[in-house]
Tab-separated table of C-alpha atoms in Angstrom:
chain	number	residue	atom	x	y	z
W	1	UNK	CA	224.186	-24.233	153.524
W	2	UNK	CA	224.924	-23.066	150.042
W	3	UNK	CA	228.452	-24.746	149.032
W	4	UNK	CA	230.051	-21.372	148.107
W	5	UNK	CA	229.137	-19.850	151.659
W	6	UNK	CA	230.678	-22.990	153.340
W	7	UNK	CA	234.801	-22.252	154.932
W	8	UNK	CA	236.707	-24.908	154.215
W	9	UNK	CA	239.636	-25.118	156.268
W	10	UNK	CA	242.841	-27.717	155.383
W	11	UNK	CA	245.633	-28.912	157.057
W	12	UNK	CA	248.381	-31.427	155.223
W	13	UNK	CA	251.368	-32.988	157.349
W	14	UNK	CA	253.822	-34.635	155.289
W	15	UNK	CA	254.061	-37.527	157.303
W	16	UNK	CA	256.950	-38.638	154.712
W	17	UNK	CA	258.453	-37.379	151.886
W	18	UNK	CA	261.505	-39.394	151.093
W	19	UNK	CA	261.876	-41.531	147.962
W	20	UNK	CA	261.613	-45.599	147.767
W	21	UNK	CA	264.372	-46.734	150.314
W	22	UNK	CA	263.797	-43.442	152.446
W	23	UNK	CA	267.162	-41.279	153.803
W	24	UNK	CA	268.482	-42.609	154.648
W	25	UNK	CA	269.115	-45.915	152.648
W	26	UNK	CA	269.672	-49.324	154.360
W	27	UNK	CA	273.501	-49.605	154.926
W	28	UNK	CA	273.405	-45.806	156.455
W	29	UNK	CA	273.722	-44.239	152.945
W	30	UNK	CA	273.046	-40.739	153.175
W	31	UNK	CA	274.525	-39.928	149.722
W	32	UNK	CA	274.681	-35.726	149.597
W	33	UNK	CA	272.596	-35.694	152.231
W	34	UNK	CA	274.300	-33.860	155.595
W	35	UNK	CA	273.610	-36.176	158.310
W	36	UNK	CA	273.588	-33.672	160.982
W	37	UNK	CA	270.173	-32.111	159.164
W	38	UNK	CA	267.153	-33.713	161.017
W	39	UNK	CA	264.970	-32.622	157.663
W	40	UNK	CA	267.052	-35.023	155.536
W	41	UNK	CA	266.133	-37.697	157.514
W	42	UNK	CA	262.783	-38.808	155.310
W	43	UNK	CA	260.388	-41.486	155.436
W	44	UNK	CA	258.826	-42.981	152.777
W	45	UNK	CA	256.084	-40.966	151.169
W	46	UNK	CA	252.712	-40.292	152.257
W	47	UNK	CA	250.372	-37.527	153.957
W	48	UNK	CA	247.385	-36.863	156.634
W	49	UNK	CA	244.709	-34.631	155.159
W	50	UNK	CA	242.715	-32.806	157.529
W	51	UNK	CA	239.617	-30.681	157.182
W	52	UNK	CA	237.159	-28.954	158.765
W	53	UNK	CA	234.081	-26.161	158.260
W	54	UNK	CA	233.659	-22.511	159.290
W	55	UNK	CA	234.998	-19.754	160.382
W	56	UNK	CA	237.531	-18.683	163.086
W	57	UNK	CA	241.548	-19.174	164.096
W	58	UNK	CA	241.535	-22.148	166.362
W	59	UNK	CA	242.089	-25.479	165.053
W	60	UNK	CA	239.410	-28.398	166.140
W	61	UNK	CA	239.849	-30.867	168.026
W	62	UNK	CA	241.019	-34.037	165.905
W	63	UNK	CA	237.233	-36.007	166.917
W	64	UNK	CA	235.963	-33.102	165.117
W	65	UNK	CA	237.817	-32.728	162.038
W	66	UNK	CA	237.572	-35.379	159.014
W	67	UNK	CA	240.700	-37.590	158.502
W	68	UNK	CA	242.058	-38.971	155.846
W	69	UNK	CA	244.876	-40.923	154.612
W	70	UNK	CA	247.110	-40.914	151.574
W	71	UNK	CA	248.983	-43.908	150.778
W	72	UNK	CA	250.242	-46.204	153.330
W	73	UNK	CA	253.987	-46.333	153.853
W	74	UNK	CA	255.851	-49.411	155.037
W	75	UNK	CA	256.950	-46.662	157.909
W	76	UNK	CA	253.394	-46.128	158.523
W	77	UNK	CA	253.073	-46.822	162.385
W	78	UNK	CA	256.085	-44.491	162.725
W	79	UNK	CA	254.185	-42.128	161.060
W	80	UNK	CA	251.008	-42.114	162.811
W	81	UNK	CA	253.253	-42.114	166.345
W	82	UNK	CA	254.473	-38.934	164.943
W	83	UNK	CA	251.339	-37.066	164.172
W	84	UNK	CA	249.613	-38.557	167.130
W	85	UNK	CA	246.970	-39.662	165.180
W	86	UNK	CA	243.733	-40.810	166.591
W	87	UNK	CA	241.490	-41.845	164.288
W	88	UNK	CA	241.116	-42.141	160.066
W	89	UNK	CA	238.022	-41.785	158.044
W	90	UNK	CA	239.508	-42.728	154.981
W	91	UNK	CA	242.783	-44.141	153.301
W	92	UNK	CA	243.076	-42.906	149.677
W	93	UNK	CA	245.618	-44.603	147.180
W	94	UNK	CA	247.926	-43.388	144.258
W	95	UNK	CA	248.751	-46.842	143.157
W	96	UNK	CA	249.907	-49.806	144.108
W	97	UNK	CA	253.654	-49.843	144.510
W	98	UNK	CA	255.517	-51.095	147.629
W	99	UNK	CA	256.290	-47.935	149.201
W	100	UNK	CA	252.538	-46.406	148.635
W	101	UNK	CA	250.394	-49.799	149.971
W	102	UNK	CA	253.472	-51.873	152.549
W	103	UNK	CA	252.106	-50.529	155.708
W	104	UNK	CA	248.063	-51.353	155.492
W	105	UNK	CA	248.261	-53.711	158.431
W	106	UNK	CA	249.539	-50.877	160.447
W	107	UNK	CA	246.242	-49.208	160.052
W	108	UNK	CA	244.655	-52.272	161.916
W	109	UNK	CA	245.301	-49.962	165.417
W	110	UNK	CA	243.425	-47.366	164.096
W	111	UNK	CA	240.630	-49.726	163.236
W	112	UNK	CA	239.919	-51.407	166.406
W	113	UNK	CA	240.693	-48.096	168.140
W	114	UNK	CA	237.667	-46.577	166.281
W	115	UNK	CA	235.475	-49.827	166.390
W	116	UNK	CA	234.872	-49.364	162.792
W	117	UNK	CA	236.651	-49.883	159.122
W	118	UNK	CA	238.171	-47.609	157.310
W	119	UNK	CA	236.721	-46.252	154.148
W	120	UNK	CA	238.865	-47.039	151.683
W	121	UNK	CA	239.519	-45.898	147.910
W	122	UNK	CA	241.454	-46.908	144.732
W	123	UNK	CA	241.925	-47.385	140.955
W	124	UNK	CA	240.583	-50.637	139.612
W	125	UNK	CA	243.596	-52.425	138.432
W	126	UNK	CA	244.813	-51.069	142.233
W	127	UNK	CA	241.892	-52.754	143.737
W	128	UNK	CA	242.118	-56.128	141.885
W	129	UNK	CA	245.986	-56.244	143.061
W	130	UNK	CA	245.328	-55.232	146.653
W	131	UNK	CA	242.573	-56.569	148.078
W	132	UNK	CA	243.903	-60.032	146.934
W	133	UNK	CA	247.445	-59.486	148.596
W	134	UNK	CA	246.058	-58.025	151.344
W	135	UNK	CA	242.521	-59.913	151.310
W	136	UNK	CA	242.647	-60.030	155.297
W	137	UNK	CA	242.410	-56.761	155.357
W	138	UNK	CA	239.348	-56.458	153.579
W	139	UNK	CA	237.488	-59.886	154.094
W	140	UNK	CA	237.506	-62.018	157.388
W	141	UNK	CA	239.239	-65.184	156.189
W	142	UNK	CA	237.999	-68.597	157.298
W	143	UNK	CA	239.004	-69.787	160.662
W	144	UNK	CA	240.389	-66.511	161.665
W	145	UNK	CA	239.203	-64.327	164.793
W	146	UNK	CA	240.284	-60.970	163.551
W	147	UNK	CA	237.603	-58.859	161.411
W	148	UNK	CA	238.564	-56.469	158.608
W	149	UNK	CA	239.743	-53.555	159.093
W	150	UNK	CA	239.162	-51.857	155.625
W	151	UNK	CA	235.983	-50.835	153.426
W	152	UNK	CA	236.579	-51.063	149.820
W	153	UNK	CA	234.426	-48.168	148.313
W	154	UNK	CA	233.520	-48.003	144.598
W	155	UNK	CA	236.542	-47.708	142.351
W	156	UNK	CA	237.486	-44.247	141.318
W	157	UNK	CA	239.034	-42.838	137.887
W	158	UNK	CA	240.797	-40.078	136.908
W	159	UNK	CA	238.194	-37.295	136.356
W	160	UNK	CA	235.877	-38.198	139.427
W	161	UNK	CA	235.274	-35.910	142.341
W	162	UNK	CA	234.408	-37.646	145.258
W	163	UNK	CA	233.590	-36.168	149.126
W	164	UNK	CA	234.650	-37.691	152.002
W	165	UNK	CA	232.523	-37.992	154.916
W	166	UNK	CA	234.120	-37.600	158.764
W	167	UNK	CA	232.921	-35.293	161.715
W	168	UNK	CA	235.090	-32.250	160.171
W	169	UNK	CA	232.105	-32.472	157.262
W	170	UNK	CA	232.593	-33.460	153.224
W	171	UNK	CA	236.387	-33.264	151.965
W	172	UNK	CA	235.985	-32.832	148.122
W	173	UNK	CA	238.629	-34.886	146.324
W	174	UNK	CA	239.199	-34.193	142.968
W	175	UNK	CA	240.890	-36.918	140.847
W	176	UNK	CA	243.033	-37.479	137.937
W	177	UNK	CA	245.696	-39.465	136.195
W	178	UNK	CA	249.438	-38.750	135.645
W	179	UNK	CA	252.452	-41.115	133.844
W	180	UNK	CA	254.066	-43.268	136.248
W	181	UNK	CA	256.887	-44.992	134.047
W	182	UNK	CA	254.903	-48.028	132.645
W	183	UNK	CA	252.143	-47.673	134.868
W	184	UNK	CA	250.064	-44.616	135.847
W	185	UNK	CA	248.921	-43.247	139.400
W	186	UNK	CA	246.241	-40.497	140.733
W	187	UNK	CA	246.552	-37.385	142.013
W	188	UNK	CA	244.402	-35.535	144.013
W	189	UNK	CA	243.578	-31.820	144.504
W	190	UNK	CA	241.608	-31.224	148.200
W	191	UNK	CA	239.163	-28.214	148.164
W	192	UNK	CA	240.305	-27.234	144.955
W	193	UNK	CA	243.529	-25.588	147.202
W	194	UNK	CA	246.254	-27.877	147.368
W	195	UNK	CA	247.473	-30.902	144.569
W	196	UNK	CA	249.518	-33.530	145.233
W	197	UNK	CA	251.257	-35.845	143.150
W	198	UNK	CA	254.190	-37.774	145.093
W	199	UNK	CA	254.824	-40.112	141.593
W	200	UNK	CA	254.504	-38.794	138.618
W	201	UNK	CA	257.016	-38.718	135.274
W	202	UNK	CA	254.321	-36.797	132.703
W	203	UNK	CA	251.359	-35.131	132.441
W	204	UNK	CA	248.981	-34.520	129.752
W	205	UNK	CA	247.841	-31.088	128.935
W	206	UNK	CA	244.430	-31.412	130.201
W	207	UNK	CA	245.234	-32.393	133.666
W	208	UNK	CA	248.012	-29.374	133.681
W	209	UNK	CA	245.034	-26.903	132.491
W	210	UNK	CA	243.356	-27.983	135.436
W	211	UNK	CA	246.038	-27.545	137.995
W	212	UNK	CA	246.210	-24.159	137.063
W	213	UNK	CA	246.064	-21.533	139.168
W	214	UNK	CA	246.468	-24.079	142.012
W	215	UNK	CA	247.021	-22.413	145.721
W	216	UNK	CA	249.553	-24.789	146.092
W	217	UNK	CA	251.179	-28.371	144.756
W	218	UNK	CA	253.307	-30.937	146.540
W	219	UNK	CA	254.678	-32.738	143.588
W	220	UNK	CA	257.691	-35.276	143.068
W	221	UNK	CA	261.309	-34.375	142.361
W	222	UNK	CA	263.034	-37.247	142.938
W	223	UNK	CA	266.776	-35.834	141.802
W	224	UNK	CA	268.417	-33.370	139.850
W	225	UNK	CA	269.135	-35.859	137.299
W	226	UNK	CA	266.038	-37.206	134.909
W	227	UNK	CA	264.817	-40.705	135.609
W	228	UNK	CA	262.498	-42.997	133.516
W	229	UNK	CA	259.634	-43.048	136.026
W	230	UNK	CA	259.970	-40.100	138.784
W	231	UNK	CA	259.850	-35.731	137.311
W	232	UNK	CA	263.704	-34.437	138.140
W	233	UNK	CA	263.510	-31.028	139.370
W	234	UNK	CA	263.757	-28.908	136.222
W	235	UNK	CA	260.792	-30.771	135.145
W	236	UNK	CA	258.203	-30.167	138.473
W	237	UNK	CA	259.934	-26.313	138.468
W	238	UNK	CA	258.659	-26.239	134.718
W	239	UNK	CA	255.486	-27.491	135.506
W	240	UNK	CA	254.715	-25.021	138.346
W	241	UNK	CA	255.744	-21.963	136.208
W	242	UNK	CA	253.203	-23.350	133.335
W	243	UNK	CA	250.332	-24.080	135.554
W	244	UNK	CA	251.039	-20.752	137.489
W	245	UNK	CA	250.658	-22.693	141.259
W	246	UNK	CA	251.688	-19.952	143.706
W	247	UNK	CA	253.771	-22.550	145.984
W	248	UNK	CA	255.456	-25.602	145.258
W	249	UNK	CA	256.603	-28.204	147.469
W	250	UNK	CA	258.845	-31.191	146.760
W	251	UNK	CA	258.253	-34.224	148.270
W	252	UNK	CA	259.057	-37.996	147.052
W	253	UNK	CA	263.084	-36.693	147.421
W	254	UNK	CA	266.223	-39.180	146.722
W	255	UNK	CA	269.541	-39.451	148.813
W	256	UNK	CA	271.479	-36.219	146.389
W	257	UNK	CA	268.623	-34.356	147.861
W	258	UNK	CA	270.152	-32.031	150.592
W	259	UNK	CA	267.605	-29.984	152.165
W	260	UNK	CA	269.864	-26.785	152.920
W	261	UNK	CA	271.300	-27.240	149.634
W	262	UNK	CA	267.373	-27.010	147.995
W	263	UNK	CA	266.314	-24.172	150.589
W	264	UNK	CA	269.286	-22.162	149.005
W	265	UNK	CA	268.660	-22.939	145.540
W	266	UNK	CA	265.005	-22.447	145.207
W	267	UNK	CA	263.264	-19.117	144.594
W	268	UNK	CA	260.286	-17.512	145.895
W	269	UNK	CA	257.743	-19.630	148.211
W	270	UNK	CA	258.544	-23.182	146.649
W	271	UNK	CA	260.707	-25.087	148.967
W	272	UNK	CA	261.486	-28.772	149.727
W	273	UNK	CA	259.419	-30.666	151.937
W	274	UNK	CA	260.055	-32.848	155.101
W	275	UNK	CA	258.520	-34.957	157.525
W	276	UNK	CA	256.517	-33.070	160.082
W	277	UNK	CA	255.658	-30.198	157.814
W	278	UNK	CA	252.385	-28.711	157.949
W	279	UNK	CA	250.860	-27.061	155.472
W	280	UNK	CA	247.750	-25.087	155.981
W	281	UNK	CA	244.862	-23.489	153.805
């Protein structure tokens, strides 16, 4: 079948979409966050990406859709619990930063569950860093019983498309780079539909050309207020208008980050995100 007569259909849960120490913080610090609002409570930031082929309303079974995984959250079993998931074809990474890669071993479940590793994708420096802190994960260590649980696939760079094989058929991934403070991380646009950048402080022109037009974009707003490595909101909100993105969503959102407060504020379709949301394409 001839790629432009294929449907592809998406689905994105936020499975979190609260900053570093979550909402929130250790110590029960909700800063201007209401407490009583169950979409300010906000786990640390990652998503489920699910996709299938063809036509119709009705949503496939999860054995027939393909899987895949963005980031793994120290509150990743939590996570999974919540969406019910069942099985992962792939874990994709932004970079390696404690709340992104903390949860890995939690993906072990998954692994034996399926009887098979999990494809698995990063940057280079990313990979170099990970699979030795985490070499168990990738490599049966000496004297241990427990296999591997993850399949370290060919490095990817900004620029790269890659597809994704599960039962749902091929996810295409595009990739590119963005400014993380002093370090840089990927984002990723599925089907050419929906972006997402949960880190990101600047972006070069080219990459902003090519989110334009974009369906929609779950991007980071960390705070009002700027911040050395994270966009503040008058930044992503300046970004959407320039790239023209019919819907934004804010994810990657700190403790002064009250969702009522947002809903009321923002204009049109963009709106902040929380954990649970679906988003669908």
């Amino acid at each position: 079948m001839n790629d432009e007569t294929i449907k592809h259909n998406l689905q994105i849960t936020i499975l979190g979409c609260g900053s570093s120490g979550g909402v929130p913080r250790v110590g029960g610090d909700w800063g201007a966050c209401d407490p009583s609002e169950p979409r300010n409570m906000r786990l640390r930031s990652s998503i489920l990406v699910e996709y299938w082929q063809g036509e119709g309303v009705d949503i496939p079974s999860e054995d027939k859709r393909t899987v895949v995984l963005i980031d793994t959250s120290p509150d990743l079993r939590t996570q999974l619990l919540a969406a019910n998931t069942q099985h992962v074809d792939a874990v994709v990474y932004t970079h390696d930063h404690g709340d992104q890669t903390h949860g890995i071993d939690d993906l072990r479940a998954i692994a034996y569950r399926q009887g098979a590793r999990i494809k698995t994708y990063m940057g280079s420096p990313d990979q170099n860093d990970i699979s030795i802190r985490f070499k168990y994960c990738f490599v049966k260590p000496e004297g241990r019983m427990h296999p591997p649980i993850l399949d370290l696939q060919d490095f990817i760079n900004g620029g790269d498309t890659i597809s994704i094989s599960g039962p749902g058929g091929e996810l295409p991934v595009t990739v590119f780079e963005v400014g993380h403070g002093n370090v840089n991380a990927f984002g990723f646009i599925f089907c050419g539909k929906i972006a997402y950048t949960p880190d990101v402080h600047t972006i070069s022109d080219n990459v902003l050309e090519q989110l334009t037009g974009i369906d929609t974009w779950i991007l980071d707003a960390l705070r009002y207020h700027k911040h050395p490595t994270h966009a503040h909101m008058d930044r992503s909100l300046h970004w959407g208008a320039q790239t023209r993105t019919g819907k934004l969503i804010f994810t990657n959102l700190h403790i002064d980050m009250d969702y009522q407060t947002l809903k009321s504020e923002l204009t049109g379709k963009h709106e902040p995100a929380y954990d649970g949301m679906v988003i669908a394409i």
